[in-house]
PDB file of C-alpha atoms in Angstrom:
ATOM      1  CA  MET A 248     109.606  78.841  87.987  1.00 34.00           C
ATOM      2  CA  GLY A 249     111.126  82.129  88.149  1.00 37.00           C
ATOM      3  CA  LEU A 250     109.322  85.684  89.342  1.00 39.00           C
ATOM      4  CA  SER A 251     111.317  88.926  87.217  1.00 38.00           C
ATOM      5  CA  GLY A 252     111.998  91.216  89.766  1.00 41.00           C
ATOM      6  CA  CYS A 253     110.935  89.214  92.735  1.00 42.00           C
ATOM      7  CA  ARG A 254     112.040  88.527  96.023  1.00 44.00           C
ATOM      8  CA  GLU A 255     110.559  85.277  97.823  1.00 44.00           C
ATOM      9  CA  GLU A 256     110.346  85.469 101.622  1.00 44.00           C
ATOM     10  CA  LYS A 257     109.144  82.511 103.618  1.00 41.00           C
ATOM     11  CA  TYR A 258     107.809  83.175 107.061  1.00 38.00           C
ATOM     12  CA  ALA A 259     105.930  80.023 107.575  1.00 40.00           C
ATOM     13  CA  VAL A 260     105.035  78.564 111.245  1.00 39.00           C
ATOM     14  CA  ASN A 261     105.689  75.326 110.274  1.00 39.00           C
ATOM     15  CA  GLY A 262     105.699  73.568 106.643  1.00 50.00           C
ATOM     16  CA  ASN A 263     101.868  72.906 106.118  1.00 54.00           C
ATOM     17  CA  ASN A 264      99.547  74.852 104.373  1.00 78.00           C
ATOM     18  CA  THR A 265     101.392  77.944 104.366  1.00 87.00           C
ATOM     19  CA  LEU A 266      99.257  80.941 102.836  1.00 94.00           C
ATOM     20  CA  VAL A 267     101.025  82.091 100.140  1.00 96.00           C
ATOM     21  CA  LEU A 268     100.307  85.770  99.158  1.00 97.00           C
ATOM     22  CA  GLY A 269     102.039  87.738  96.289  1.00 97.00           C
ATOM     23  CA  PHE A 270     102.024  91.076  96.256  1.00 97.00           C
ATOM     24  CA  ALA A 271     102.950  93.796  93.543  1.00 97.00           C
ATOM     25  CA  GLN A 272     104.217  97.099  94.781  1.00 94.00           C
ATOM     26  CA  LEU A 273     104.214  99.653  92.852  1.00 89.00           C
ATOM     27  CA  GLY A 274     107.626 101.284  93.419  1.00 86.00           C
ATOM     28  CA  ALA A 275     109.468 102.408  95.915  1.00 81.00           C
ATOM     29  CA  GLU A 276     108.983 106.478  95.008  1.00 73.00           C
ATOM     30  CA  SER A 277     108.995 107.989  98.636  1.00 75.00           C
ATOM     31  CA  SER A 278     109.678 107.389 102.400  1.00 78.00           C
ATOM     32  CA  TRP A 279     106.077 106.496 102.947  1.00 79.00           C
ATOM     33  CA  ARG A 280     105.628 103.744 100.368  1.00 85.00           C
ATOM     34  CA  ILE A 281     109.150 102.373 101.521  1.00 88.00           C
ATOM     35  CA  GLY A 282     107.592 102.153 105.378  1.00 89.00           C
ATOM     36  CA  ASN A 283     104.859 100.457 103.389  1.00 89.00           C
ATOM     37  CA  THR A 284     106.528  97.996 101.901  1.00 92.00           C
ATOM     38  CA  LYS A 285     108.210  97.285 105.544  1.00 93.00           C
ATOM     39  CA  SER A 286     104.662  97.072 107.171  1.00 92.00           C
ATOM     40  CA  ILE A 287     103.773  94.788 104.545  1.00 93.00           C
ATOM     41  CA  THR A 288     106.967  92.242 104.973  1.00 94.00           C
ATOM     42  CA  GLU A 289     106.667  92.453 108.868  1.00 95.00           C
ATOM     43  CA  ALA A 290     102.840  91.754 109.063  1.00 94.00           C
ATOM     44  CA  ALA A 291     103.595  88.821 106.757  1.00 94.00           C
ATOM     45  CA  ARG A 292     106.527  87.124 109.092  1.00 94.00           C
ATOM     46  CA  GLU A 293     104.191  88.065 112.205  1.00 95.00           C
ATOM     47  CA  ALA A 294     101.350  86.254 110.429  1.00 93.00           C
ATOM     48  CA  GLY A 295     103.488  82.910 108.946  1.00 93.00           C
ATOM     49  CA  ILE A 296     102.928  83.990 105.612  1.00 94.00           C
ATOM     50  CA  GLN A 297     104.879  83.204 102.313  1.00 94.00           C
ATOM     51  CA  LEU A 298     105.199  86.278 100.597  1.00 96.00           C
ATOM     52  CA  MET A 299     106.341  86.891  97.129  1.00 96.00           C
ATOM     53  CA  PHE A 300     107.099  90.738  96.694  1.00 95.00           C
ATOM     54  CA  THR A 301     107.511  92.528  93.397  1.00 96.00           C
ATOM     55  CA  GLU A 302     107.814  96.200  93.140  1.00 93.00           C
ATOM     56  CA  ALA A 303     106.988  97.764  89.538  1.00 93.00           C
ATOM     57  CA  GLU A 304     108.885 100.955  89.508  1.00 90.00           C
ATOM     58  CA  GLN A 305     106.284 102.941  88.778  1.00 86.00           C
ATOM     59  CA  LYS A 306     104.991 101.520  85.482  1.00 92.00           C
ATOM     60  CA  GLN A 307     101.722  99.997  85.397  1.00 95.00           C
ATOM     61  CA  GLU A 308     103.132  97.237  82.646  1.00 96.00           C
ATOM     62  CA  ASN A 309     105.486  96.204  85.179  1.00 97.00           C
ATOM     63  CA  GLN A 310     102.841  95.633  87.745  1.00 97.00           C
ATOM     64  CA  ILE A 311     100.377  93.846  85.508  1.00 98.00           C
ATOM     65  CA  LYS A 312     103.270  91.560  84.376  1.00 97.00           C
ATOM     66  CA  ASN A 313     104.218  90.964  88.203  1.00 97.00           C
ATOM     67  CA  ILE A 314     100.572  89.845  88.746  1.00 98.00           C
ATOM     68  CA  ARG A 315     100.591  87.939  85.819  1.00 98.00           C
ATOM     69  CA  SER A 316     103.496  85.988  87.352  1.00 97.00           C
ATOM     70  CA  PHE A 317     101.704  85.451  90.511  1.00 97.00           C
ATOM     71  CA  ILE A 318      98.932  84.181  88.538  1.00 98.00           C
ATOM     72  CA  ALA A 319     101.266  81.791  86.951  1.00 97.00           C
ATOM     73  CA  TYR A 320     102.597  80.346  89.753  1.00 95.00           C
ATOM     74  CA  GLN A 321      99.171  80.087  91.346  1.00 96.00           C
ATOM     75  CA  VAL A 322      99.441  81.937  94.744  1.00 96.00           C
ATOM     76  CA  ASP A 323      96.595  81.941  97.072  1.00 96.00           C
ATOM     77  CA  VAL A 324      96.331  85.838  97.443  1.00 97.00           C
ATOM     78  CA  ILE A 325      97.175  88.439  95.140  1.00 98.00           C
ATOM     79  CA  ALA A 326      97.465  92.464  96.743  1.00 97.00           C
ATOM     80  CA  PHE A 327      98.540  95.443  94.769  1.00 96.00           C
ATOM     81  CA  ALA A 328      98.511  99.094  95.376  1.00 93.00           C
ATOM     82  CA  PRO A 329      97.350 100.148  91.451  1.00 94.00           C
ATOM     83  CA  ILE A 330      99.303 102.922  90.261  1.00 90.00           C
ATOM     84  CA  VAL A 331      96.687 104.095  88.243  1.00 91.00           C
ATOM     85  CA  GLU A 332      92.640 103.668  88.571  1.00 90.00           C
ATOM     86  CA  THR A 333      92.472 102.008  84.961  1.00 93.00           C
ATOM     87  CA  GLY A 334      93.668  99.711  82.574  1.00 96.00           C
ATOM     88  CA  TRP A 335      93.315  96.557  85.032  1.00 96.00           C
ATOM     89  CA  GLU A 336      90.516  94.393  83.420  1.00 96.00           C
ATOM     90  CA  ASN A 337      92.047  92.324  81.444  1.00 97.00           C
ATOM     91  CA  VAL A 338      94.679  90.928  84.275  1.00 98.00           C
ATOM     92  CA  LEU A 339      92.172  90.944  87.257  1.00 97.00           C
ATOM     93  CA  LEU A 340      89.918  88.838  85.044  1.00 97.00           C
ATOM     94  CA  GLU A 341      92.797  86.446  84.591  1.00 98.00           C
ATOM     95  CA  ALA A 342      92.905  86.006  88.283  1.00 98.00           C
ATOM     96  CA  LYS A 343      89.423  85.289  88.697  1.00 96.00           C
ATOM     97  CA  GLU A 344      89.209  82.763  86.093  1.00 97.00           C
ATOM     98  CA  ALA A 345      92.496  81.579  88.126  1.00 97.00           C
ATOM     99  CA  GLY A 346      90.156  81.841  91.345  1.00 97.00           C
ATOM    100  CA  ILE A 347      92.743  83.773  93.044  1.00 97.00           C
ATOM    101  CA  PRO A 348      90.977  86.371  95.155  1.00 97.00           C
ATOM    102  CA  VAL A 349      92.776  89.979  94.793  1.00 97.00           C
ATOM    103  CA  ILE A 350      92.805  92.839  97.407  1.00 96.00           C
ATOM    104  CA  LEU A 351      93.474  96.442  96.665  1.00 96.00           C
ATOM    105  CA  THR A 352      95.746  98.348  98.989  1.00 93.00           C
ATOM    106  CA  ASP A 353      95.929 101.970  99.530  1.00 88.00           C
ATOM    107  CA  ARG A 354      94.906 103.048  96.336  1.00 87.00           C
ATOM    108  CA  THR A 355      91.804 101.875  94.153  1.00 90.00           C
ATOM    109  CA  ILE A 356      90.802 101.601  90.745  1.00 93.00           C
ATOM    110  CA  GLU A 357      87.889 102.524  88.518  1.00 89.00           C
ATOM    111  CA  GLY A 358      85.040 100.440  87.822  1.00 88.00           C
ATOM    112  CA  PHE A 359      85.132  96.504  88.105  1.00 92.00           C
ATOM    113  CA  GLU A 360      84.207  95.864  91.813  1.00 92.00           C
ATOM    114  CA  ASP A 361      83.399  92.127  90.766  1.00 94.00           C
ATOM    115  CA  LEU A 362      87.093  91.693  89.966  1.00 96.00           C
ATOM    116  CA  TYR A 363      88.286  92.547  93.037  1.00 95.00           C
ATOM    117  CA  THR A 364      87.822  90.816  96.608  1.00 95.00           C
ATOM    118  CA  CYS A 365      88.105  94.019  98.532  1.00 94.00           C
ATOM    119  CA  TYR A 366      90.169  97.276  99.116  1.00 93.00           C
ATOM    120  CA  ILE A 367      92.216  98.764 102.160  1.00 93.00           C
ATOM    121  CA  GLY A 368      92.830 102.137 102.263  1.00 87.00           C
ATOM    122  CA  SER A 369      91.848 105.567 102.759  1.00 84.00           C
ATOM    123  CA  ASP A 370      88.736 107.752 101.745  1.00 89.00           C
ATOM    124  CA  PHE A 371      91.011 110.202  99.473  1.00 89.00           C
ATOM    125  CA  ILE A 372      87.985 112.109  98.560  1.00 93.00           C
ATOM    126  CA  THR A 373      87.046 112.758 102.453  1.00 94.00           C
ATOM    127  CA  GLU A 374      91.333 113.838 102.685  1.00 91.00           C
ATOM    128  CA  GLY A 375      90.316 116.423 100.067  1.00 92.00           C
ATOM    129  CA  LYS A 376      87.417 117.911 101.498  1.00 95.00           C
ATOM    130  CA  MET A 377      88.912 118.010 104.730  1.00 94.00           C
ATOM    131  CA  ALA A 378      92.010 120.298 103.432  1.00 93.00           C
ATOM    132  CA  GLY A 379      89.097 122.204 101.730  1.00 94.00           C
ATOM    133  CA  GLN A 380      87.447 122.899 105.004  1.00 95.00           C
ATOM    134  CA  PHE A 381      90.621 123.729 106.768  1.00 94.00           C
ATOM    135  CA  LEU A 382      91.689 126.553 104.585  1.00 93.00           C
ATOM    136  CA  LYS A 383      87.579 127.940 104.743  1.00 93.00           C
ATOM    137  CA  LYS A 384      88.283 128.059 108.487  1.00 93.00           C
ATOM    138  CA  LYS A 385      92.179 129.628 108.393  1.00 91.00           C
ATOM    139  CA  PHE A 386      90.973 132.293 105.902  1.00 93.00           C
ATOM    140  CA  ALA A 387      87.299 133.056 107.783  1.00 90.00           C
ATOM    141  CA  LYS A 388      88.364 136.583 107.982  1.00 89.00           C
ATOM    142  CA  GLU A 389      90.268 137.260 105.010  1.00 85.00           C
ATOM    143  CA  LYS A 390      88.290 138.939 102.533  1.00 84.00           C
ATOM    144  CA  SER A 391      91.071 139.373  99.414  1.00 88.00           C
ATOM    145  CA  GLU A 392      91.627 136.389  96.735  1.00 91.00           C
ATOM    146  CA  VAL A 393      93.473 133.545  98.431  1.00 92.00           C
ATOM    147  CA  ASN A 394      95.976 132.124  95.612  1.00 92.00           C
ATOM    148  CA  ILE A 395      96.391 128.263  95.898  1.00 91.00           C
ATOM    149  CA  VAL A 396      99.340 126.153  93.789  1.00 87.00           C
ATOM    150  CA  GLU A 397      99.013 122.362  94.096  1.00 86.00           C
ATOM    151  CA  LEU A 398     101.498 119.721  93.772  1.00 83.00           C
ATOM    152  CA  VAL A 399      99.923 116.835  92.805  1.00 82.00           C
ATOM    153  CA  GLY A 400     100.775 112.914  93.064  1.00 77.00           C
ATOM    154  CA  THR A 401     100.539 110.572  90.000  1.00 79.00           C
ATOM    155  CA  VAL A 402      98.316 111.552  87.065  1.00 82.00           C
ATOM    156  CA  GLY A 403      95.460 108.988  87.059  1.00 81.00           C
ATOM    157  CA  SER A 404      95.717 107.703  90.555  1.00 84.00           C
ATOM    158  CA  SER A 405      93.346 107.253  92.888  1.00 81.00           C
ATOM    159  CA  PRO A 406      94.845 109.635  95.719  1.00 80.00           C
ATOM    160  CA  ALA A 407      95.546 112.063  93.026  1.00 83.00           C
ATOM    161  CA  GLU A 408      92.394 111.903  91.140  1.00 86.00           C
ATOM    162  CA  GLU A 409      90.247 111.924  94.288  1.00 90.00           C
ATOM    163  CA  ARG A 410      91.931 114.255  96.463  1.00 90.00           C
ATOM    164  CA  SER A 411      91.901 116.627  93.910  1.00 90.00           C
ATOM    165  CA  LYS A 412      87.979 116.103  93.792  1.00 93.00           C
ATOM    166  CA  GLY A 413      87.304 116.414  96.973  1.00 94.00           C
ATOM    167  CA  PHE A 414      89.364 119.520  97.308  1.00 94.00           C
ATOM    168  CA  ARG A 415      87.516 121.443  94.711  1.00 95.00           C
ATOM    169  CA  GLN A 416      83.834 120.441  95.833  1.00 96.00           C
ATOM    170  CA  ALA A 417      85.072 121.915  99.553  1.00 94.00           C
ATOM    171  CA  ILE A 418      86.231 125.262  98.217  1.00 95.00           C
ATOM    172  CA  SER A 419      84.224 125.460  95.329  1.00 94.00           C
ATOM    173  CA  ASP A 420      81.399 127.481  97.195  1.00 94.00           C
ATOM    174  CA  ASP A 421      83.888 130.172  97.996  1.00 93.00           C
ATOM    175  CA  GLN A 422      84.839 132.419  94.882  1.00 92.00           C
ATOM    176  CA  ARG A 423      88.033 133.891  97.190  1.00 94.00           C
ATOM    177  CA  PHE A 424      90.040 130.600  96.462  1.00 95.00           C
ATOM    178  CA  LYS A 425      91.844 130.402  93.295  1.00 94.00           C
ATOM    179  CA  ILE A 426      93.846 127.207  92.329  1.00 93.00           C
ATOM    180  CA  ILE A 427      96.631 129.456  89.784  1.00 91.00           C
ATOM    181  CA  LYS A 428      98.747 126.230  89.240  1.00 87.00           C
ATOM    182  CA  SER A 429      98.391 122.755  89.548  1.00 86.00           C
ATOM    183  CA  VAL A 430     101.277 120.328  88.494  1.00 82.00           C
ATOM    184  CA  SER A 431     102.260 116.783  89.447  1.00 80.00           C
ATOM    185  CA  GLY A 432     105.081 115.757  91.191  1.00 72.00           C
ATOM    186  CA  ASP A 433     104.299 112.059  90.417  1.00 68.00           C
ATOM    187  CA  PHE A 434     104.743 111.614  94.232  1.00 70.00           C
ATOM    188  CA  MET A 435     108.580 111.165  93.603  1.00 69.00           C
ATOM    189  CA  GLN A 436     111.112 113.349  95.565  1.00 68.00           C
ATOM    190  CA  SER A 437     113.139 114.579  92.143  1.00 69.00           C
ATOM    191  CA  LYS A 438     109.995 115.265  90.209  1.00 73.00           C
ATOM    192  CA  GLY A 439     108.560 117.123  93.197  1.00 73.00           C
ATOM    193  CA  LYS A 440     111.680 119.225  93.137  1.00 75.00           C
ATOM    194  CA  GLU A 441     111.432 120.153  89.600  1.00 77.00           C
ATOM    195  CA  ALA A 442     107.544 120.754  89.798  1.00 77.00           C
ATOM    196  CA  MET A 443     108.129 123.274  92.604  1.00 77.00           C
ATOM    197  CA  SER A 444     111.000 125.422  91.084  1.00 77.00           C
ATOM    198  CA  LYS A 445     108.741 125.606  88.238  1.00 78.00           C
ATOM    199  CA  ILE A 446     105.856 126.928  90.226  1.00 79.00           C
ATOM    200  CA  LEU A 447     108.069 129.371  91.533  1.00 78.00           C
ATOM    201  CA  GLN A 448     109.407 130.931  88.768  1.00 78.00           C
ATOM    202  CA  GLU A 449     105.791 130.847  86.853  1.00 80.00           C
ATOM    203  CA  CYS A 450     104.006 132.620  90.108  1.00 78.00           C
ATOM    204  CA  ASP A 451     104.741 135.801  92.043  1.00 76.00           C
ATOM    205  CA  ASP A 452     101.798 135.658  94.488  1.00 82.00           C
ATOM    206  CA  ILE A 453     101.195 132.573  96.393  1.00 84.00           C
ATOM    207  CA  ASP A 454      98.955 132.381  99.800  1.00 86.00           C
ATOM    208  CA  VAL A 455      98.438 128.631  99.811  1.00 86.00           C
ATOM    209  CA  TYR A 456     100.623 125.741  98.860  1.00 83.00           C
ATOM    210  CA  TYR A 457      98.786 122.297  98.885  1.00 85.00           C
ATOM    211  CA  SER A 458     101.019 119.144  98.604  1.00 82.00           C
ATOM    212  CA  TYR A 459      99.628 115.487  98.134  1.00 78.00           C
ATOM    213  CA  CYS A 460     103.238 114.408  98.162  1.00 70.00           C
ATOM    214  CA  PRO A 461     105.001 113.188 101.331  1.00 63.00           C
ATOM    215  CA  ASP A 462     108.950 113.762 100.867  1.00 58.00           C
ATOM    216  CA  PRO A 463     109.083 117.069  98.947  1.00 52.00           C
ATOM    217  CA  ILE A 464     107.923 118.869 102.070  1.00 53.00           C
ATOM    218  CA  TYR A 465     111.298 119.137 103.269  1.00 50.00           C
ATOM    219  CA  TYR A 466     112.863 121.116 100.367  1.00 48.00           C
ATOM    220  CA  GLU A 467     109.852 122.664  99.468  1.00 55.00           C
ATOM    221  CA  HIS A 468     110.283 125.161 102.575  1.00 57.00           C
ATOM    222  CA  HIS A 469     113.810 125.478 101.627  1.00 51.00           C
ATOM    223  CA  LEU A 470     112.876 126.629  97.962  1.00 54.00           C
ATOM    224  CA  PHE A 471     110.121 129.229  99.606  1.00 57.00           C
ATOM    225  CA  GLU A 472     112.635 130.543 101.665  1.00 55.00           C
ATOM    226  CA  TYR A 473     115.380 131.154  98.744  1.00 45.00           C
ATOM    227  CA  SER A 474     112.866 132.044  96.306  1.00 53.00           C
ATOM    228  CA  ASN A 475     111.312 135.653  94.862  1.00 51.00           C
ATOM    229  CA  SER A 476     108.045 134.110  95.329  1.00 48.00           C
ATOM    230  CA  SER A 477     105.868 135.870  98.123  1.00 49.00           C
ATOM    231  CA  VAL A 478     103.983 133.537 100.239  1.00 48.00           C
ATOM    232  CA  ARG A 479     101.638 135.797 101.746  1.00 47.00           C
ATOM    233  CA  LYS A 480      99.710 133.864 104.214  1.00 42.00           C
ATOM    234  CA  ALA A 481      99.787 130.423 104.734  1.00 43.00           C
ATOM    235  CA  ASP A 482     101.857 127.068 102.660  1.00 41.00           C
ATOM    236  CA  THR A 483      99.771 123.741 103.808  1.00 43.00           C
TER     237      THR A 483
END
C-alpha cells in the first residue's frame, strides 16, 4: 500500500517485532520545524523504529489524509503536530477505533483528551506569561505608554493562541502596555517578512516588538533599521 507524500525509513535493529511509527508532520515552514523533523528521524533510527513520515505543507486537510493513510497501513503508533487546534475529532476517532494510539507533539488540540494518548511539548501559556513578565521588568521605571506590535504564528494553532493568551494575562493589569498591532506570520519566513513590512508602514511609534516566529528575527532587525519607524525603547 502506498502512502501519498510519505517516505519510509527503516531503522530496525533486527527483523522481528519492529515498531512502526507513522509521523504526520505539518510541514517544513521554519528552521525550527526542519530541525524538529531531523530530531524525530534521528531518534527513530537510534531506537530501532520503522518510521513512516509525511509532510502536510501547512494544510490540515493534507495532515488528516496522511493520518488516515497511517490508519489504513495499520501502523503501531501515530504521532503528529496538529497545525490548528480544531477539526480533528473524526480522524482521531478513526484511529481509536482501529486501536492505534496517537501522540500529539509540539502542539495541542482543543478538547477530546480521550482520543489521544499523550502530548509532548511546551506550555505555551507560560511562555506568553514569561514574555509579559519580562516586559514589566524591562519597563519598570517607564511612566509613559509602551506600544507593542505582535507577530503571531499560525492563527488557530495552540502556540499562537496560548502564547497570546498568556502574554495578555501577564500585562492586563498594567495600563501602560498597549498592543497597537497584531498580525500573523504563519510561522513562515515569507509571510513574516510581508507582515513586518505592513506593520512598519502603518505604525510609526513602536516600543516593543514581540515575535512568535523563529526565522524572521534575522530580517526583522534589518527592516527596523531601514524603515521610518521609531523603535524607541526595545524590541523583543
